PDB file of N, CA and C in Angstrom:
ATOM      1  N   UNK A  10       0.158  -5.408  -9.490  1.00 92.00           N
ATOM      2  CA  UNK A  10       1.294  -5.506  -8.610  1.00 92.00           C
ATOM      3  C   UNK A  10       1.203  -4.404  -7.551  1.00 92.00           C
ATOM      4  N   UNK A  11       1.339  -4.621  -6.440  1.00 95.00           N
ATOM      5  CA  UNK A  11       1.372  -3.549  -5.294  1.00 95.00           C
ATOM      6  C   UNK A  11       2.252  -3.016  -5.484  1.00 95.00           C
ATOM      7  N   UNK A  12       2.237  -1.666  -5.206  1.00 97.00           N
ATOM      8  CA  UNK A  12       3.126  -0.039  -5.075  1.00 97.00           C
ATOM      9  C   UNK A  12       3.034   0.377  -3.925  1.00 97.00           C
ATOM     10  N   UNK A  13       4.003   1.003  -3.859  1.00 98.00           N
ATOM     11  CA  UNK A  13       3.951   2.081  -2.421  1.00 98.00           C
ATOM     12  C   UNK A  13       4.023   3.605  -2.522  1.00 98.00           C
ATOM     13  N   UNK A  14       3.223   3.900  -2.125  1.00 98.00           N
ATOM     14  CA  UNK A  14       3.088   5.586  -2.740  1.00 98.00           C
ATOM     15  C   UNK A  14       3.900   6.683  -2.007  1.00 98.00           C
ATOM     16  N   UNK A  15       4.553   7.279  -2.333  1.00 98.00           N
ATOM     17  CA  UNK A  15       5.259   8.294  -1.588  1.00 98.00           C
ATOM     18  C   UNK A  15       5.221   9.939  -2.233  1.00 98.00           C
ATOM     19  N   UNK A  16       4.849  10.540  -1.086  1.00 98.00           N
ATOM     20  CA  UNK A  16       3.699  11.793  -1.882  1.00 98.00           C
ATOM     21  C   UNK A  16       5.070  13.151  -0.780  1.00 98.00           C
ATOM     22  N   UNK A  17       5.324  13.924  -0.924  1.00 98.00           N
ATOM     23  CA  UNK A  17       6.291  15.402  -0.900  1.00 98.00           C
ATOM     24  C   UNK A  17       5.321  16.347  -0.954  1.00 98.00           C
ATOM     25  N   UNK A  18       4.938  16.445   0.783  1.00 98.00           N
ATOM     26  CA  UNK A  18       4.095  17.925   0.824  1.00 98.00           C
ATOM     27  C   UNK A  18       4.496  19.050   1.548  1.00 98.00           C
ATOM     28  N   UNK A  19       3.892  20.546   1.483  1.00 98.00           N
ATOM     29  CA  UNK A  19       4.645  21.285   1.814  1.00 98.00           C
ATOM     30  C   UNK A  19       3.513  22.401   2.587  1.00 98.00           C
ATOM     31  N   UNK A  20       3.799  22.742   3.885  1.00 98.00           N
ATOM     32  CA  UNK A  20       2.556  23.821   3.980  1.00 98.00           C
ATOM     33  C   UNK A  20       2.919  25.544   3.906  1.00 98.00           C
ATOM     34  N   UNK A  21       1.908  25.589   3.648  1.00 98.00           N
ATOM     35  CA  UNK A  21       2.305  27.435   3.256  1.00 98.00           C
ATOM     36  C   UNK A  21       1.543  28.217   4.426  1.00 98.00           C
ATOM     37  N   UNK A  22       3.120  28.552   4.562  1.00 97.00           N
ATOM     38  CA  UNK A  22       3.015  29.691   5.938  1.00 97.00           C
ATOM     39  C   UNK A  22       1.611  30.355   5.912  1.00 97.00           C
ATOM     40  N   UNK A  23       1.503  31.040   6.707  1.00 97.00           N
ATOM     41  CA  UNK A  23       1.819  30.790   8.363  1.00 97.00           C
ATOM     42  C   UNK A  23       1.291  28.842   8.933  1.00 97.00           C
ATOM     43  N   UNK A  24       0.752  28.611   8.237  1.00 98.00           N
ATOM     44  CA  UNK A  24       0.067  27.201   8.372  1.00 98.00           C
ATOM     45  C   UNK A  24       1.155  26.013   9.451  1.00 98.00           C
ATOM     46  N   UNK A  25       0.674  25.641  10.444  1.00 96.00           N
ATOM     47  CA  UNK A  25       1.707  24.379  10.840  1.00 96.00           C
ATOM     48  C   UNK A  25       1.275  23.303  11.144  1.00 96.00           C
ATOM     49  N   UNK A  26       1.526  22.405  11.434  1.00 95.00           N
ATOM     50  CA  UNK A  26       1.152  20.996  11.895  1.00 95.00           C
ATOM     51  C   UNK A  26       0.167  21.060  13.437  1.00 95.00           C
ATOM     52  N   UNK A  27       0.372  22.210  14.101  1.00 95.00           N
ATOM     53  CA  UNK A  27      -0.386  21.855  15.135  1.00 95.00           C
ATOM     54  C   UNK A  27      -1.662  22.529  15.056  1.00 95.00           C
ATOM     55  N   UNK A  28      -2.019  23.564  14.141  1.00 98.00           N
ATOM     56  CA  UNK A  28      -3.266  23.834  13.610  1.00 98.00           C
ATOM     57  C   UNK A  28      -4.243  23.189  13.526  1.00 98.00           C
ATOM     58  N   UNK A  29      -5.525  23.080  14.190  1.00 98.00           N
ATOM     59  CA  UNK A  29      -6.511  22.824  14.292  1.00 98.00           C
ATOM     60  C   UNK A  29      -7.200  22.104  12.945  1.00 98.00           C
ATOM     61  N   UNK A  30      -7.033  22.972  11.645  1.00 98.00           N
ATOM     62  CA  UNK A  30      -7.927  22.720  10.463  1.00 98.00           C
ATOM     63  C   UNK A  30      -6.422  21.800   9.647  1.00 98.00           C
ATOM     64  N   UNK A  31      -5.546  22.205   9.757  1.00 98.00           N
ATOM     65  CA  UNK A  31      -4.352  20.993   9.408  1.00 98.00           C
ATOM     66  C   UNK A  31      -4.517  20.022  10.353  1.00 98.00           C
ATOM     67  N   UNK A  32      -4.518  19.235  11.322  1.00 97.00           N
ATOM     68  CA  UNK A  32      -4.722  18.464  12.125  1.00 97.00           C
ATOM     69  C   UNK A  32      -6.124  17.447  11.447  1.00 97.00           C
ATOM     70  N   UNK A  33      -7.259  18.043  11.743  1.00 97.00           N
ATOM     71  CA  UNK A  33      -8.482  17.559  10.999  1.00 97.00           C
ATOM     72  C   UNK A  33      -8.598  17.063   9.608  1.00 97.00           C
ATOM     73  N   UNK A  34      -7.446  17.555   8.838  1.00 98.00           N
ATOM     74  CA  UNK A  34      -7.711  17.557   7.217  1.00 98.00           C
ATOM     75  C   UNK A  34      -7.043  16.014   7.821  1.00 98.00           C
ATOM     76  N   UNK A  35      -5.247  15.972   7.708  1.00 97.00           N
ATOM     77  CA  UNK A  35      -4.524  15.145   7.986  1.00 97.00           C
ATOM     78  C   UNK A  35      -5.387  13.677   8.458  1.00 97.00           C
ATOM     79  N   UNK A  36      -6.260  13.726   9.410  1.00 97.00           N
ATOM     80  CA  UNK A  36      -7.255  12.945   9.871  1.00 97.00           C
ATOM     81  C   UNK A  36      -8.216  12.424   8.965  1.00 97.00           C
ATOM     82  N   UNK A  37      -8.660  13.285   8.188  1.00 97.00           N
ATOM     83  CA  UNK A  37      -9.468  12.968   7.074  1.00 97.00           C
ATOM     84  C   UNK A  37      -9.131  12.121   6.549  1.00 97.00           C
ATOM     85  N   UNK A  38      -7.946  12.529   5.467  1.00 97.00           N
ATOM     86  CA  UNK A  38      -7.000  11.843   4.815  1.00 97.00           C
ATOM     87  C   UNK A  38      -6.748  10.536   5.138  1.00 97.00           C
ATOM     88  N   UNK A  39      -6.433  10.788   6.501  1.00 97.00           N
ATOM     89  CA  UNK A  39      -5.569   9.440   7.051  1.00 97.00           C
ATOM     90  C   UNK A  39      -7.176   8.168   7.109  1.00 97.00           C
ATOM     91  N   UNK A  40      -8.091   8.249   7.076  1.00 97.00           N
ATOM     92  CA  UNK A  40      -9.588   7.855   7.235  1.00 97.00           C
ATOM     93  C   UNK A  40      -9.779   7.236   6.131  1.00 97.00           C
ATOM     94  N   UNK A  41     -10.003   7.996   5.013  1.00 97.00           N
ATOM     95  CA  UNK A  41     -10.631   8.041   3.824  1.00 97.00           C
ATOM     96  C   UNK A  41      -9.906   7.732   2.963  1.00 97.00           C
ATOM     97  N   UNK A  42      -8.515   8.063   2.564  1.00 97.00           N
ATOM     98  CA  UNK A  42      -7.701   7.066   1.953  1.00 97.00           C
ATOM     99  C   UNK A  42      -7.442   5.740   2.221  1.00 97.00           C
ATOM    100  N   UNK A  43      -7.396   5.811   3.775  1.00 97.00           N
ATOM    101  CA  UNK A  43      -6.966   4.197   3.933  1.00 97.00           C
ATOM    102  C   UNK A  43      -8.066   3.152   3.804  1.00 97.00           C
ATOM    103  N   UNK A  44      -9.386   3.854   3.795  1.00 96.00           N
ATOM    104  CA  UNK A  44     -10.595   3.190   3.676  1.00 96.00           C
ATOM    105  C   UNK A  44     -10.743   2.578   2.188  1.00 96.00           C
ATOM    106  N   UNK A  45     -10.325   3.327   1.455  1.00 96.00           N
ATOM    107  CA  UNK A  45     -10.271   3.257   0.160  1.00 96.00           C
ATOM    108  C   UNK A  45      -9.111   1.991  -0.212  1.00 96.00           C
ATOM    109  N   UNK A  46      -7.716   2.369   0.174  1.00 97.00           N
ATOM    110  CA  UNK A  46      -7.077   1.303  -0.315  1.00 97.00           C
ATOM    111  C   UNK A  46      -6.430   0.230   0.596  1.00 97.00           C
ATOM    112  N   UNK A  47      -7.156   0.109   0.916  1.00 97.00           N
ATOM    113  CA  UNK A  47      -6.957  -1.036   2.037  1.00 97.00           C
ATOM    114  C   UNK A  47      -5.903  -0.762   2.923  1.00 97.00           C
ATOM    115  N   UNK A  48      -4.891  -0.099   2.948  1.00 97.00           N
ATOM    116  CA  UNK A  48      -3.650   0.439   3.337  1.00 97.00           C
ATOM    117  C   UNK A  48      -3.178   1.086   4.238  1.00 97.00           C
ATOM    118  N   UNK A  49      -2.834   1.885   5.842  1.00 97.00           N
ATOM    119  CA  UNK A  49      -2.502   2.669   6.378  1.00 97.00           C
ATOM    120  C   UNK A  49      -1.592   3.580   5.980  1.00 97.00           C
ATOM    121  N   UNK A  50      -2.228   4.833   6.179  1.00 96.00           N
ATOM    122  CA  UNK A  50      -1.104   6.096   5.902  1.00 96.00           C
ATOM    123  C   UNK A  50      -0.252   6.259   6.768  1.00 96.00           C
ATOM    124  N   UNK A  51       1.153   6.453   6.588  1.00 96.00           N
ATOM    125  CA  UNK A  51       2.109   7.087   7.514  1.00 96.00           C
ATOM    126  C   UNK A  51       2.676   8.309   6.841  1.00 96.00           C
ATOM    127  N   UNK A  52       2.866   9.229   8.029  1.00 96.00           N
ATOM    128  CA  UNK A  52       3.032  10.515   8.006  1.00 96.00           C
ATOM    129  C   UNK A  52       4.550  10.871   8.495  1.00 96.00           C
ATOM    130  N   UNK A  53       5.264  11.073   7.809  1.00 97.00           N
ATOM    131  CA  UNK A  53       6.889  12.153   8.717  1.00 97.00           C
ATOM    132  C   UNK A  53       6.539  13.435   8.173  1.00 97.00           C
ATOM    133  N   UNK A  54       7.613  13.795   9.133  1.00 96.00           N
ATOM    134  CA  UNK A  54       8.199  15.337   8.489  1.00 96.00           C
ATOM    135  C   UNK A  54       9.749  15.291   9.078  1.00 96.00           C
ATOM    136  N   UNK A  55      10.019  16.786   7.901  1.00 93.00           N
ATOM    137  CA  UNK A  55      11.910  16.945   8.069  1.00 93.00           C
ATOM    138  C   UNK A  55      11.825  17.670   9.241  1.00 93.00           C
ATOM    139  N   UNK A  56      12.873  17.448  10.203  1.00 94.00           N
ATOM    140  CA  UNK A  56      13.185  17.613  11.174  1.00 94.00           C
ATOM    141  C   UNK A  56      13.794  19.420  10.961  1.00 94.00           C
ATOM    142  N   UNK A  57      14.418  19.584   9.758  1.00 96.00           N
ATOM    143  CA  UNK A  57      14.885  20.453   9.290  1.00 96.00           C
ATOM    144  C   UNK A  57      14.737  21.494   9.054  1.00 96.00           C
ATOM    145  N   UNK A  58      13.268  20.610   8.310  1.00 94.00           N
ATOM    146  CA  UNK A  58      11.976  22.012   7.254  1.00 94.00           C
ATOM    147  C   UNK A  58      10.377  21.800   8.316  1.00 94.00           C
ATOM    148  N   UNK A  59      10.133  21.560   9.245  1.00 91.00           N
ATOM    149  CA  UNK A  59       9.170  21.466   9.542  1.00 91.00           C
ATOM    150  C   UNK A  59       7.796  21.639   8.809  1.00 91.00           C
ATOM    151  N   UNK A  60       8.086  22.209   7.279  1.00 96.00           N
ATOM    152  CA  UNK A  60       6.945  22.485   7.058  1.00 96.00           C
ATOM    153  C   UNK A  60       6.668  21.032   6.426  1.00 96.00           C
ATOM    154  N   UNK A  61       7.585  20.515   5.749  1.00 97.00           N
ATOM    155  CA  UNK A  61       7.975  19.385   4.728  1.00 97.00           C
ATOM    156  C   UNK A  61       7.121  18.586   5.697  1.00 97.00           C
ATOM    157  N   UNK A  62       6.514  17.469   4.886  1.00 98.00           N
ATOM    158  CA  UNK A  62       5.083  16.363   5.048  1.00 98.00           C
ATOM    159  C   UNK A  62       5.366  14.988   3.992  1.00 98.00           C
ATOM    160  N   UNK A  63       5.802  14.026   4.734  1.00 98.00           N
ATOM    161  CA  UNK A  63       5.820  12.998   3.772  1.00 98.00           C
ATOM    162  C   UNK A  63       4.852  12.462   3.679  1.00 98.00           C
ATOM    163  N   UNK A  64       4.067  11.332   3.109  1.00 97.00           N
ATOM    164  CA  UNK A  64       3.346  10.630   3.293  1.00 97.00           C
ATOM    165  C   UNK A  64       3.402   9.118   2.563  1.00 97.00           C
ATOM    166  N   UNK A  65       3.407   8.235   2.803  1.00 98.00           N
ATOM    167  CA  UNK A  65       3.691   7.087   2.707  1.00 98.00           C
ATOM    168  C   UNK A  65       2.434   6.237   2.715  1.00 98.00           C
ATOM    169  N   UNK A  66       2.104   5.144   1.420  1.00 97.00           N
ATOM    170  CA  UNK A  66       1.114   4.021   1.968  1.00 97.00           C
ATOM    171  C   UNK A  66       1.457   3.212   0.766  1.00 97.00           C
ATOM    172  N   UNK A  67       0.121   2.012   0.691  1.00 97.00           N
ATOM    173  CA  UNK A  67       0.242   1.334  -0.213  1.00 97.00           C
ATOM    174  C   UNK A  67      -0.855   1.378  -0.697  1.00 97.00           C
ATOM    175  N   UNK A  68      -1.075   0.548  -2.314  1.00 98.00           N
ATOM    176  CA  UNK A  68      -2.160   0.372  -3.392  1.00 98.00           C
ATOM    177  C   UNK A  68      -1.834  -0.923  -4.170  1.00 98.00           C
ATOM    178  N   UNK A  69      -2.895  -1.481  -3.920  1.00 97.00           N
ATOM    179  CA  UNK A  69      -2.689  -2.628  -4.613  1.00 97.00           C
ATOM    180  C   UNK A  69      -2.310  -2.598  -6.050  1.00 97.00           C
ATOM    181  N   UNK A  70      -2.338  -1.644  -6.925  1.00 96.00           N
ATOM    182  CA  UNK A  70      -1.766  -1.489  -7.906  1.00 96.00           C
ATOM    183  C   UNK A  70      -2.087   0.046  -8.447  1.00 96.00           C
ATOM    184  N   UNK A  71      -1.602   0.590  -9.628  1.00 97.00           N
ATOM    185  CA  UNK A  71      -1.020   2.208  -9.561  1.00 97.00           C
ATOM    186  C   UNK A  71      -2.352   2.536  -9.833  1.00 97.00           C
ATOM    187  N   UNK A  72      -3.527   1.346 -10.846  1.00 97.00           N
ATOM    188  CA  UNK A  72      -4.875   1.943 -11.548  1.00 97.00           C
ATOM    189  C   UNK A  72      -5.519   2.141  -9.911  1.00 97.00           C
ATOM    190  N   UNK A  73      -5.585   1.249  -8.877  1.00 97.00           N
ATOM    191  CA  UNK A  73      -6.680   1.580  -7.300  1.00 97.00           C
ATOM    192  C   UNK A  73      -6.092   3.218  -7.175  1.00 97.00           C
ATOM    193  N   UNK A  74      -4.754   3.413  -7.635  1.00 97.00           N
ATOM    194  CA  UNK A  74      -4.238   4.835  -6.812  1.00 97.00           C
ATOM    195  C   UNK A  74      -4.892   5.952  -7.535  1.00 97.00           C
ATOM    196  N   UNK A  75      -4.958   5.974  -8.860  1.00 97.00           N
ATOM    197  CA  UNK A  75      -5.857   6.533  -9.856  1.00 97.00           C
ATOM    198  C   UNK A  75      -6.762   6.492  -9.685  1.00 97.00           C
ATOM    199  N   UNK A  76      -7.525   5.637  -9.438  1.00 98.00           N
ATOM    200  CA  UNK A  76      -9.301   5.899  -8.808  1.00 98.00           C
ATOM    201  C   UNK A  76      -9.592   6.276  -7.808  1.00 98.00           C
ATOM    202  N   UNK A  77      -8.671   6.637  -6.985  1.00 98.00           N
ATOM    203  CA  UNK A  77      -8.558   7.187  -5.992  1.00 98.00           C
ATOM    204  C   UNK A  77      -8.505   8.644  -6.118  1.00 98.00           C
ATOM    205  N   UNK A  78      -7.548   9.187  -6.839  1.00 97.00           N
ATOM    206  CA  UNK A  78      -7.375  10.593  -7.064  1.00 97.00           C
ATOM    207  C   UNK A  78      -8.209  11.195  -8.051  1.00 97.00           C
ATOM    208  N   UNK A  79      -9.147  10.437  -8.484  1.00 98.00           N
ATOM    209  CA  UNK A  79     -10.237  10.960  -9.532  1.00 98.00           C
ATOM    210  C   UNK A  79     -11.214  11.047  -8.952  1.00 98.00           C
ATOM    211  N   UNK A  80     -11.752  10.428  -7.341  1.00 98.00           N
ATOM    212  CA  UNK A  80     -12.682  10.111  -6.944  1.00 98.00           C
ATOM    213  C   UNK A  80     -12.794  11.659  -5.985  1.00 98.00           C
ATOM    214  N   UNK A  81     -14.757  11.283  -5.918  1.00 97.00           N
ATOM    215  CA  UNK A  81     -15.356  12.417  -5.506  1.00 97.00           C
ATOM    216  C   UNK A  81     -14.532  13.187  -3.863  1.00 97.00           C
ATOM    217  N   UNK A  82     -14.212  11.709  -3.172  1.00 97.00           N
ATOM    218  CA  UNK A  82     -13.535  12.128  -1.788  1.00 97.00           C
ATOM    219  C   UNK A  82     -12.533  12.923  -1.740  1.00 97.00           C
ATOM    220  N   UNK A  83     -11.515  12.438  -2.678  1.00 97.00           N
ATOM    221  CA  UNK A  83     -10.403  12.950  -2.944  1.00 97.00           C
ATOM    222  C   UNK A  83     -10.101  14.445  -3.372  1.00 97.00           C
ATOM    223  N   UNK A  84     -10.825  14.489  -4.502  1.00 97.00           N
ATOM    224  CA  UNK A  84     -11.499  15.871  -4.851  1.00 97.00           C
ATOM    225  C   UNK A  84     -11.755  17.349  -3.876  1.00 97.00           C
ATOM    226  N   UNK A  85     -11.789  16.039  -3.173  1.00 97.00           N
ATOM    227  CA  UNK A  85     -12.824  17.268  -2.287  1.00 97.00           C
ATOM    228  C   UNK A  85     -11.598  17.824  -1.075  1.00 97.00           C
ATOM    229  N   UNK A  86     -10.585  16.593  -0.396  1.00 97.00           N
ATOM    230  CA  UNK A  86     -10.089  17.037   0.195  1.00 97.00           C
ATOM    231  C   UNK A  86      -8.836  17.653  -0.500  1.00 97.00           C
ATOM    232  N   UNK A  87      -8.597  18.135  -2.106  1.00 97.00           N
ATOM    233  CA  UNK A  87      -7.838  18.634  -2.230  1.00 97.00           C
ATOM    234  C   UNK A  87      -8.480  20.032  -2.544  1.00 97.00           C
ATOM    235  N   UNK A  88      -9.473  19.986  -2.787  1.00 97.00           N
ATOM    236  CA  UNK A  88     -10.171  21.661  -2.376  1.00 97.00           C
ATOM    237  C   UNK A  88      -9.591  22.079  -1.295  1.00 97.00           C
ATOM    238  N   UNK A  89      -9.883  21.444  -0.252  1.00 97.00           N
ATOM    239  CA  UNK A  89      -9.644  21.776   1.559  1.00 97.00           C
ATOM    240  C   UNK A  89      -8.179  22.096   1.194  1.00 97.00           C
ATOM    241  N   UNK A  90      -7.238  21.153   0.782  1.00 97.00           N
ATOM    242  CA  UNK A  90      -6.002  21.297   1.198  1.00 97.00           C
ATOM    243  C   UNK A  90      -5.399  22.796   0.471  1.00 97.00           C
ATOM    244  N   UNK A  91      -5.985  23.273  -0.764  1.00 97.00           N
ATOM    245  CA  UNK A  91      -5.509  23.892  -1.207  1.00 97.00           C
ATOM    246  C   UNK A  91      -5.358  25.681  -0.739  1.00 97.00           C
ATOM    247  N   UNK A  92      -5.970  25.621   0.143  1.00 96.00           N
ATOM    248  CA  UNK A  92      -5.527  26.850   1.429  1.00 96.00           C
ATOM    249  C   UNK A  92      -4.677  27.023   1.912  1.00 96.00           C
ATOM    250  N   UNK A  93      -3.844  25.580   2.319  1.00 98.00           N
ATOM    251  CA  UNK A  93      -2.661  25.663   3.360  1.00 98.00           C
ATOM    252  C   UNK A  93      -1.963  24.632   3.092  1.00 98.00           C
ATOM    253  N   UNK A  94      -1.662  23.800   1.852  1.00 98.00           N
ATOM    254  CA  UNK A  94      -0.848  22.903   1.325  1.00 98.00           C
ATOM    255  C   UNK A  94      -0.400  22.620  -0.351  1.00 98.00           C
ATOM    256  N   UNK A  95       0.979  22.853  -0.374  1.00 98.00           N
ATOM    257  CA  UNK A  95       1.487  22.331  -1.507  1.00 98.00           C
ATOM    258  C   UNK A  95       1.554  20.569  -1.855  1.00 98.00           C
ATOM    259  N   UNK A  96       1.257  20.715  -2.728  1.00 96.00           N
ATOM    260  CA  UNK A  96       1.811  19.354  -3.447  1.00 96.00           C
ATOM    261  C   UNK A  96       3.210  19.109  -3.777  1.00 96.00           C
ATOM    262  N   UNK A  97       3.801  18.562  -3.788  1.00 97.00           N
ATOM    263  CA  UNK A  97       5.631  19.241  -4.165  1.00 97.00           C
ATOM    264  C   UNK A  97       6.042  17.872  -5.427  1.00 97.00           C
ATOM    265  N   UNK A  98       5.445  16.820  -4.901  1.00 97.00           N
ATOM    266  CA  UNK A  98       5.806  15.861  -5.621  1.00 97.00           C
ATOM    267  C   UNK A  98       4.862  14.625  -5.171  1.00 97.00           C
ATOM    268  N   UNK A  99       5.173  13.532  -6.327  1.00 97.00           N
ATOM    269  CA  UNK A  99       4.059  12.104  -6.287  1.00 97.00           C
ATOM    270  C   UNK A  99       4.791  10.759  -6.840  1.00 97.00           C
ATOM    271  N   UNK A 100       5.173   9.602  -6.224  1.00 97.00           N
ATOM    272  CA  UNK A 100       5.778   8.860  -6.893  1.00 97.00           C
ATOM    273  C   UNK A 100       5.188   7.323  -6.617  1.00 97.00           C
ATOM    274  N   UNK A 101       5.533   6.300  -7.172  1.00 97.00           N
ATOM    275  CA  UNK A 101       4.472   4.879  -7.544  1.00 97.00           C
ATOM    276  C   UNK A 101       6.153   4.312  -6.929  1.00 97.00           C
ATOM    277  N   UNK A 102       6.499   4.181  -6.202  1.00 96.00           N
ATOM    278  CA  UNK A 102       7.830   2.693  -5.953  1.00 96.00           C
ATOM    279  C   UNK A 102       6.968   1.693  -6.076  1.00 96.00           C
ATOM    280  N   UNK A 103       7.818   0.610  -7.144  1.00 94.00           N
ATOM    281  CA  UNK A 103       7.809  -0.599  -7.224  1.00 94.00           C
ATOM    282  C   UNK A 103       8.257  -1.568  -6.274  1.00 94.00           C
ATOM    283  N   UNK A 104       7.599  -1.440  -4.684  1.00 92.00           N
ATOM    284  CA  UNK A 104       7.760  -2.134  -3.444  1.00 92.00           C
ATOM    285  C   UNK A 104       6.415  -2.167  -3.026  1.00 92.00           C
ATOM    286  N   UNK A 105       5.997  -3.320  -2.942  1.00 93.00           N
ATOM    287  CA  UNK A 105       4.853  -3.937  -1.733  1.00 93.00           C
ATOM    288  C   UNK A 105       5.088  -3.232  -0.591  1.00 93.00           C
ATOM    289  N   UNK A 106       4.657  -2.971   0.224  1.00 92.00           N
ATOM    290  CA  UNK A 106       4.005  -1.696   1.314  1.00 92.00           C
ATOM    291  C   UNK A 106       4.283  -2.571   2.670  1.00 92.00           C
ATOM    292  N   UNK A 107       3.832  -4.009   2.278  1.00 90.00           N
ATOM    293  CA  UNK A 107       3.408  -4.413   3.294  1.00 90.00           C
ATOM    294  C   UNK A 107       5.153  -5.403   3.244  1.00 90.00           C
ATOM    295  N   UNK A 108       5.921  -5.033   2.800  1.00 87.00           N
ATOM    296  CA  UNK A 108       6.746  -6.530   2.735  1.00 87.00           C
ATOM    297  C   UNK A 108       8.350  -5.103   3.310  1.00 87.00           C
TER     298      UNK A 108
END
C-alpha cells in the first residue's frame, strides 16, 4: 500500500539553508531518493523556525522506504548530513502521495 513519508529536520547552527554544502546535500537527496522511489521530494520550512526542514514524498510501500534507509546511498548521505543536520522525527501516513 503506498505511504507518504513525512520526515522533521532541524539544522544546527550556524548552518542555514542558503549554504553552499546544505544546498548541494538537499540536491542530492532530492536526486537520489526520488530515483530510488519513484516519487518527488518536497521540501518546506517554518516560517517561524527557519531552521525547521520538512520533507515530504511517497513509497510505494513502508518495506521500498526501508530499503531505502539501509541502502549504501542513503548511508552515505547521512554521514554528510550529520555535520549540520538533526533528524527530529520520521513518520509512514497511511495516504497515497500521489492522490
Amino acid at each position: 500500500m503506498p505511504v507518504t513519508e513525512f520526515a522533521s529536520l532541524s539544522l544546527i547552527p550556524p548552518n542555514t539553508l542558503s549554504d553552499s554544502h546544505v544546498i548541494d546535500f538537499f540536491s542530492k537527496v532530492s536526486s537520489w531518493q526520488s530515483s530510488s522511489s519513484g516519487y518527488p521530494l518536497t521540501f518546506f520550512t517554518n516560517p517561524a523556525e527557519p531552521a525547521e526542514i520538512y520533507l515530504i514524498t511517497g513509497w510505494d510501500d513502508v518495506r521500498a522506504h526501508e530499503r531505502w534507509i539501509a541502502s549504501s546511498r542513503n548511508q552515505e548521505l547521512l554521514q554528510i548530513a550529520e555535520a549540520f543536520l538533526n533528524i527530529i522525527g520520521m513518520v509512514h501516513l497511511g495516504l497515497n502521495f500521489n492522490e
